[in-house]
Amino acid sequence: MTEYGRGPGSEPWHPEDPLYGDQGWGGRQAAHGQSQYGDQQQSYPQDPYAQQHQNHQQQNHQQYPQQQYDQNQQYAQQHQQYGAQHQDPYGQQPSAQPQYDGGWDSGQQPAMPYGAEPQDPYYAQQQPGYGESHDYYGTPEAYPPPQPPGRREAEPQQPPQPEQQQKPSTDWDPDQPQEETHPFFTGADEPAPREPRDGDDGPDDDSSRSARRDRGDGERRGGKGKKKKSRNGCACLVVAVVLVGGLGGASYVGYTYWKKQFGAPADYAGSGTGEQVEVEIPEGSYGYDIANILRKKGVIKSSDAFVAAQNDNPKGKSLQAGVYLLNKEMSAASAITLMLDPKSQNALVIPEGTRNAAVYAKIDERLELAKGTTAKIAKTKAESLGLPAWADDNPDVKDPLEGFLYPAAYPVAKGSKPEDTLKRMVTRANKEYDKLDLEASAKKLGLKSPWELITVASLVQVEGKYKHDFDKVARVVYNRLKPGNMETVGRLEFDSTVNYIKGQSTLDIGAVDDLRKIDDPYNTYKIIGLPSGPISNPGGDALHSAMNPTPGPWYYFVSINEDKTVFAETNEEHEKNRREYEEGKSGQ
């Protein structure tokens, strides 16, 4: 069997000789079939390695371009210089044969012992027969034989591969460093560099151009970065605004609560400015209701201060509904004091027993209207002002509102309408009348309706000058209305009815014979019974007396003075009392 790598006529192999002709460039022998001067290799008939190398060179001539082949020749000419610079390391290497790893280790591999078979990665797969060996580099698929670094060929440029062959491998290599793709590591989220300004110095131009290149790369990597940062900035701004607003709101609520619980309420000082304002306090207003009205009108600063001052004043709870003339920006205590003073009350006061004609004149004066304006409205709109169903619609009634403009204090602010005031008065009368069982009382007293009971009360209100006489005066009315009355024969003969007809108020109304000549449904000197309607607006006392007269046989009465009213049963007795009254009056 021929020794591997040796042919006939060759020198005996020495252990220090290189195996492939490239590990000991300072040695005395060249590789198989090659001269020491870079000549081309010489083939030996029985040298399998030389034969194999020739086949491989032929394949290289066919596979690679001529230019790369010329480079290989240049590499061969340089081996002598390369060998002169390196020493043969095999004299110091152990004789153990390492496993071939398919690469070139630049002369660091140990020499193969004498008589050992060369190691090959394909040896385990292709076992040769006895007496023959394989050509490991003769096939087209095999790699070229290893070359020393000085004779290595440049890697041929591969033609572009189709798209399906250029797909990256999906196998994970633990030795291969992995490429980072997260924006934090790749720098995709880096802020864009500042744009260069016109006044920037020259040395910064390079950095500016670099910044622009970086910004261009960032834009090419994706244009959504700025939008995301913009959205993130807006979100942060919104969150900051919400937090600041919430903190401010919580602080305000806390401060308000503390001030309400422990701090003094806001209040003005003094009796206010010289500017006056008219304030109307409606019925049923208390405490905070009054305070809120005053605060809206600019009289006081806070409702809490007013309520506190009202509680501190012993008479603060006695404030009544009405119209008050107050100053602006008053302290709460000053406002309470002024409202308790009757001079500050600017209400329209209707006294008990006032006729409607006088009420209309007061309204015109308060609203600065022409005389007769309210009277005309009352005559045309009486049915729309809220009169009760039992109100008599007799055509002989001079004024259907008579007796329904209840005597009280009413807020009549400037600029309001007359019908609003009239309606408020009628509403008040209905409220007071509803408290009384007028129908039952009228029936018990022999009257036809509540309307007649109101008429009796209006007569008592006018004829009885003093409240302590109202009960007896009411009895005189009912005694004269009796069918068997022989003293007046069913006639009331009240001077007040004649004064109502004439629109006057006097005691000297004339002779009785002359009075009976007046043809009017309200003339009680002529007609029998009650007049067609009330002659005044009675108050609560007159109503109570009309409903509850004092029992007695009286048909006549005469008021001597405030403390004395003389009642008589017969006309003779009455005339005696009259003469005494006139004599006493003339003697004064």
PDB file of C-alpha atoms in Angstrom, residues 344-502:
ATOM      1  CA  SER A 344     -89.185 102.321  56.634  1.00  0.00           C
ATOM      2  CA  GLN A 345     -92.272 100.422  55.596  1.00  0.00           C
ATOM      3  CA  ASN A 346     -93.302 101.622  52.182  1.00  0.00           C
ATOM      4  CA  ALA A 347     -96.391  99.450  51.922  1.00  0.00           C
ATOM      5  CA  LEU A 348     -99.783 100.581  50.775  1.00  0.00           C
ATOM      6  CA  VAL A 349    -101.887 100.460  53.925  1.00  0.00           C
ATOM      7  CA  ILE A 350    -105.657  99.987  53.618  1.00  0.00           C
ATOM      8  CA  PRO A 351    -107.393 100.865  56.914  1.00  0.00           C
ATOM      9  CA  GLU A 352    -110.484  99.015  58.096  1.00  0.00           C
ATOM     10  CA  GLY A 353    -113.740 100.459  56.734  1.00  0.00           C
ATOM     11  CA  THR A 354    -112.051 102.155  53.742  1.00  0.00           C
ATOM     12  CA  ARG A 355    -114.275 102.424  50.698  1.00  0.00           C
ATOM     13  CA  ASN A 356    -113.087 101.146  47.341  1.00  0.00           C
ATOM     14  CA  ALA A 357    -113.074 104.670  45.899  1.00  0.00           C
ATOM     15  CA  ALA A 358    -110.402 105.665  48.426  1.00  0.00           C
ATOM     16  CA  VAL A 359    -108.403 102.477  47.740  1.00  0.00           C
ATOM     17  CA  TYR A 360    -108.356 103.203  44.001  1.00  0.00           C
ATOM     18  CA  ALA A 361    -107.097 106.709  44.636  1.00  0.00           C
ATOM     19  CA  LYS A 362    -104.280 105.400  46.858  1.00  0.00           C
ATOM     20  CA  ILE A 363    -103.154 102.955  44.152  1.00  0.00           C
ATOM     21  CA  ASP A 364    -103.122 105.679  41.505  1.00  0.00           C
ATOM     22  CA  GLU A 365    -101.050 107.858  43.781  1.00  0.00           C
ATOM     23  CA  ARG A 366     -98.565 105.105  44.610  1.00  0.00           C
ATOM     24  CA  LEU A 367     -98.090 104.053  40.998  1.00  0.00           C
ATOM     25  CA  GLU A 368     -98.125 107.650  39.804  1.00  0.00           C
ATOM     26  CA  LEU A 369    -101.077 107.039  37.528  1.00  0.00           C
ATOM     27  CA  ALA A 370    -103.782 109.401  36.346  1.00  0.00           C
ATOM     28  CA  LYS A 371    -106.799 109.727  38.624  1.00  0.00           C
ATOM     29  CA  GLY A 372    -109.520 107.215  37.906  1.00  0.00           C
ATOM     30  CA  THR A 373    -107.134 104.697  36.190  1.00  0.00           C
ATOM     31  CA  THR A 374    -107.480 102.000  38.832  1.00  0.00           C
ATOM     32  CA  ALA A 375    -111.257 102.574  39.145  1.00  0.00           C
ATOM     33  CA  LYS A 376    -111.726 101.933  35.434  1.00  0.00           C
ATOM     34  CA  ILE A 377    -109.650  98.749  35.580  1.00  0.00           C
ATOM     35  CA  ALA A 378    -111.652  97.550  38.595  1.00  0.00           C
ATOM     36  CA  LYS A 379    -114.912  98.112  36.774  1.00  0.00           C
ATOM     37  CA  THR A 380    -113.838  96.334  33.574  1.00  0.00           C
ATOM     38  CA  LYS A 381    -111.798  93.470  35.093  1.00  0.00           C
ATOM     39  CA  ALA A 382    -113.675  92.744  38.304  1.00  0.00           C
ATOM     40  CA  GLU A 383    -114.706  89.245  37.233  1.00  0.00           C
ATOM     41  CA  SER A 384    -111.091  88.258  36.453  1.00  0.00           C
ATOM     42  CA  LEU A 385    -109.676  89.303  39.820  1.00  0.00           C
ATOM     43  CA  GLY A 386    -110.735  86.185  41.745  1.00  0.00           C
ATOM     44  CA  LEU A 387    -114.104  86.991  43.348  1.00  0.00           C
ATOM     45  CA  PRO A 388    -115.805  84.017  45.040  1.00  0.00           C
ATOM     46  CA  ALA A 389    -118.758  82.258  43.433  1.00  0.00           C
ATOM     47  CA  TRP A 390    -121.226  83.604  45.997  1.00  0.00           C
ATOM     48  CA  ALA A 391    -120.414  87.226  45.124  1.00  0.00           C
ATOM     49  CA  ASP A 392    -123.691  88.881  44.007  1.00  0.00           C
ATOM     50  CA  ASP A 393    -123.851  89.934  40.390  1.00  0.00           C
ATOM     51  CA  ASN A 394    -126.907  92.094  40.984  1.00  0.00           C
ATOM     52  CA  PRO A 395    -126.879  95.002  38.522  1.00  0.00           C
ATOM     53  CA  ASP A 396    -127.797  97.334  41.401  1.00  0.00           C
ATOM     54  CA  VAL A 397    -124.409  96.682  42.990  1.00  0.00           C
ATOM     55  CA  LYS A 398    -122.338  99.820  42.576  1.00  0.00           C
ATOM     56  CA  ASP A 399    -118.951  98.093  42.867  1.00  0.00           C
ATOM     57  CA  PRO A 400    -118.622  94.268  42.909  1.00  0.00           C
ATOM     58  CA  LEU A 401    -115.173  94.599  44.536  1.00  0.00           C
ATOM     59  CA  GLU A 402    -116.553  96.503  47.531  1.00  0.00           C
ATOM     60  CA  GLY A 403    -115.960  94.481  50.658  1.00  0.00           C
ATOM     61  CA  PHE A 404    -113.250  92.362  48.947  1.00  0.00           C
ATOM     62  CA  LEU A 405    -110.321  94.774  49.088  1.00  0.00           C
ATOM     63  CA  TYR A 406    -109.333  93.467  52.479  1.00  0.00           C
ATOM     64  CA  PRO A 407    -107.850  96.079  54.827  1.00  0.00           C
ATOM     65  CA  ALA A 408    -104.149  95.369  55.338  1.00  0.00           C
ATOM     66  CA  ALA A 409    -100.667  96.523  54.235  1.00  0.00           C
ATOM     67  CA  TYR A 410     -99.795  95.620  50.669  1.00  0.00           C
ATOM     68  CA  PRO A 411     -96.510  95.860  48.828  1.00  0.00           C
ATOM     69  CA  VAL A 412     -97.064  98.063  45.843  1.00  0.00           C
ATOM     70  CA  ALA A 413     -93.740  98.656  44.160  1.00  0.00           C
ATOM     71  CA  LYS A 414     -93.288 101.303  41.556  1.00  0.00           C
ATOM     72  CA  GLY A 415     -93.746 100.039  38.057  1.00  0.00           C
ATOM     73  CA  SER A 416     -96.277  97.352  38.991  1.00  0.00           C
ATOM     74  CA  LYS A 417     -99.753  97.145  37.459  1.00  0.00           C
ATOM     75  CA  PRO A 418    -102.952  98.240  39.261  1.00  0.00           C
ATOM     76  CA  GLU A 419    -104.698  94.962  38.555  1.00  0.00           C
ATOM     77  CA  ASP A 420    -101.881  93.092  40.295  1.00  0.00           C
ATOM     78  CA  THR A 421    -102.509  95.060  43.477  1.00  0.00           C
ATOM     79  CA  LEU A 422    -106.277  94.596  43.248  1.00  0.00           C
ATOM     80  CA  LYS A 423    -105.902  90.880  42.733  1.00  0.00           C
ATOM     81  CA  ARG A 424    -103.593  90.618  45.732  1.00  0.00           C
ATOM     82  CA  MET A 425    -106.230  92.341  47.897  1.00  0.00           C
ATOM     83  CA  VAL A 426    -109.043  90.080  46.687  1.00  0.00           C
ATOM     84  CA  THR A 427    -106.854  87.040  47.330  1.00  0.00           C
ATOM     85  CA  ARG A 428    -106.234  88.227  50.868  1.00  0.00           C
ATOM     86  CA  ALA A 429    -110.001  88.730  51.440  1.00  0.00           C
ATOM     87  CA  ASN A 430    -110.803  85.235  50.181  1.00  0.00           C
ATOM     88  CA  LYS A 431    -108.141  83.821  52.476  1.00  0.00           C
ATOM     89  CA  GLU A 432    -109.619  85.590  55.517  1.00  0.00           C
ATOM     90  CA  TYR A 433    -113.199  84.739  54.603  1.00  0.00           C
ATOM     91  CA  ASP A 434    -112.333  81.098  54.098  1.00  0.00           C
ATOM     92  CA  LYS A 435    -111.219  80.952  57.709  1.00  0.00           C
ATOM     93  CA  LEU A 436    -114.812  81.749  58.715  1.00  0.00           C
ATOM     94  CA  ASP A 437    -117.884  79.682  58.042  1.00  0.00           C
ATOM     95  CA  LEU A 438    -119.762  82.509  56.417  1.00  0.00           C
ATOM     96  CA  GLU A 439    -122.533  80.395  54.934  1.00  0.00           C
ATOM     97  CA  ALA A 440    -123.418  78.684  58.215  1.00  0.00           C
ATOM     98  CA  SER A 441    -123.313  81.989  60.098  1.00  0.00           C
ATOM     99  CA  ALA A 442    -125.513  83.707  57.516  1.00  0.00           C
ATOM    100  CA  LYS A 443    -128.096  80.960  57.691  1.00  0.00           C
ATOM    101  CA  LYS A 444    -128.160  81.062  61.509  1.00  0.00           C
ATOM    102  CA  LEU A 445    -128.724  84.841  61.486  1.00  0.00           C
ATOM    103  CA  GLY A 446    -131.538  84.695  58.931  1.00  0.00           C
ATOM    104  CA  LEU A 447    -129.488  86.043  56.027  1.00  0.00           C
ATOM    105  CA  LYS A 448    -129.674  84.761  52.471  1.00  0.00           C
ATOM    106  CA  SER A 449    -125.947  84.445  51.666  1.00  0.00           C
ATOM    107  CA  PRO A 450    -122.446  85.304  52.751  1.00  0.00           C
ATOM    108  CA  TRP A 451    -122.782  88.355  50.561  1.00  0.00           C
ATOM    109  CA  GLU A 452    -125.396  89.804  52.960  1.00  0.00           C
ATOM    110  CA  LEU A 453    -123.210  88.901  55.941  1.00  0.00           C
ATOM    111  CA  ILE A 454    -120.345  90.902  54.427  1.00  0.00           C
ATOM    112  CA  THR A 455    -122.784  93.767  53.889  1.00  0.00           C
ATOM    113  CA  VAL A 456    -123.824  93.692  57.580  1.00  0.00           C
ATOM    114  CA  ALA A 457    -120.154  93.676  58.595  1.00  0.00           C
ATOM    115  CA  SER A 458    -119.482  96.696  56.382  1.00  0.00           C
ATOM    116  CA  LEU A 459    -122.323  98.592  58.102  1.00  0.00           C
ATOM    117  CA  VAL A 460    -121.038  97.648  61.558  1.00  0.00           C
ATOM    118  CA  GLN A 461    -117.532  98.760  60.557  1.00  0.00           C
ATOM    119  CA  VAL A 462    -118.750 102.232  59.557  1.00  0.00           C
ATOM    120  CA  GLU A 463    -121.541 102.857  62.105  1.00  0.00           C
ATOM    121  CA  GLY A 464    -119.682 101.598  65.108  1.00  0.00           C
ATOM    122  CA  LYS A 465    -116.923 104.034  65.722  1.00  0.00           C
ATOM    123  CA  TYR A 466    -115.267 101.953  68.400  1.00  0.00           C
ATOM    124  CA  LYS A 467    -114.542  98.255  68.435  1.00  0.00           C
ATOM    125  CA  HIS A 468    -115.962  97.668  71.874  1.00  0.00           C
ATOM    126  CA  ASP A 469    -119.364  98.814  70.506  1.00  0.00           C
ATOM    127  CA  PHE A 470    -119.353  96.552  67.419  1.00  0.00           C
ATOM    128  CA  ASP A 471    -121.310  93.713  69.073  1.00  0.00           C
ATOM    129  CA  LYS A 472    -124.240  95.999  70.132  1.00  0.00           C
ATOM    130  CA  VAL A 473    -124.257  97.817  66.805  1.00  0.00           C
ATOM    131  CA  ALA A 474    -124.571  94.435  65.064  1.00  0.00           C
ATOM    132  CA  ARG A 475    -127.537  93.639  67.308  1.00  0.00           C
ATOM    133  CA  VAL A 476    -129.252  96.914  66.343  1.00  0.00           C
ATOM    134  CA  VAL A 477    -128.877  95.917  62.636  1.00  0.00           C
ATOM    135  CA  TYR A 478    -130.489  92.543  63.123  1.00  0.00           C
ATOM    136  CA  ASN A 479    -133.303  94.001  65.330  1.00  0.00           C
ATOM    137  CA  ARG A 480    -134.196  96.535  62.647  1.00  0.00           C
ATOM    138  CA  LEU A 481    -134.298  93.824  59.970  1.00  0.00           C
ATOM    139  CA  LYS A 482    -136.965  91.876  61.833  1.00  0.00           C
ATOM    140  CA  PRO A 483    -140.292  91.739  60.013  1.00  0.00           C
ATOM    141  CA  GLY A 484    -142.255  92.793  63.167  1.00  0.00           C
ATOM    142  CA  ASN A 485    -140.125  95.864  63.781  1.00  0.00           C
ATOM    143  CA  MET A 486    -142.554  98.622  64.655  1.00  0.00           C
ATOM    144  CA  GLU A 487    -139.862 101.180  65.491  1.00  0.00           C
ATOM    145  CA  THR A 488    -138.340 101.560  61.986  1.00  0.00           C
ATOM    146  CA  VAL A 489    -140.766  99.344  60.082  1.00  0.00           C
ATOM    147  CA  GLY A 490    -137.946  97.298  58.570  1.00  0.00           C
ATOM    148  CA  ARG A 491    -135.777 100.231  57.537  1.00  0.00           C
ATOM    149  CA  LEU A 492    -132.208 100.589  58.770  1.00  0.00           C
ATOM    150  CA  GLU A 493    -132.082 104.405  58.369  1.00  0.00           C
ATOM    151  CA  PHE A 494    -128.254 104.595  58.599  1.00  0.00           C
ATOM    152  CA  ASP A 495    -126.557 107.872  57.733  1.00  0.00           C
ATOM    153  CA  SER A 496    -123.553 105.915  56.434  1.00  0.00           C
ATOM    154  CA  THR A 497    -125.532 104.599  53.466  1.00  0.00           C
ATOM    155  CA  VAL A 498    -126.469 108.143  52.411  1.00  0.00           C
ATOM    156  CA  ASN A 499    -122.833 109.220  52.744  1.00  0.00           C
ATOM    157  CA  TYR A 500    -121.855 106.250  50.579  1.00  0.00           C
ATOM    158  CA  ILE A 501    -124.283 107.305  47.892  1.00  0.00           C
ATOM    159  CA  LYS A 502    -123.001 110.878  47.965  1.00  0.00           C
TER     160      LYS A 502
END
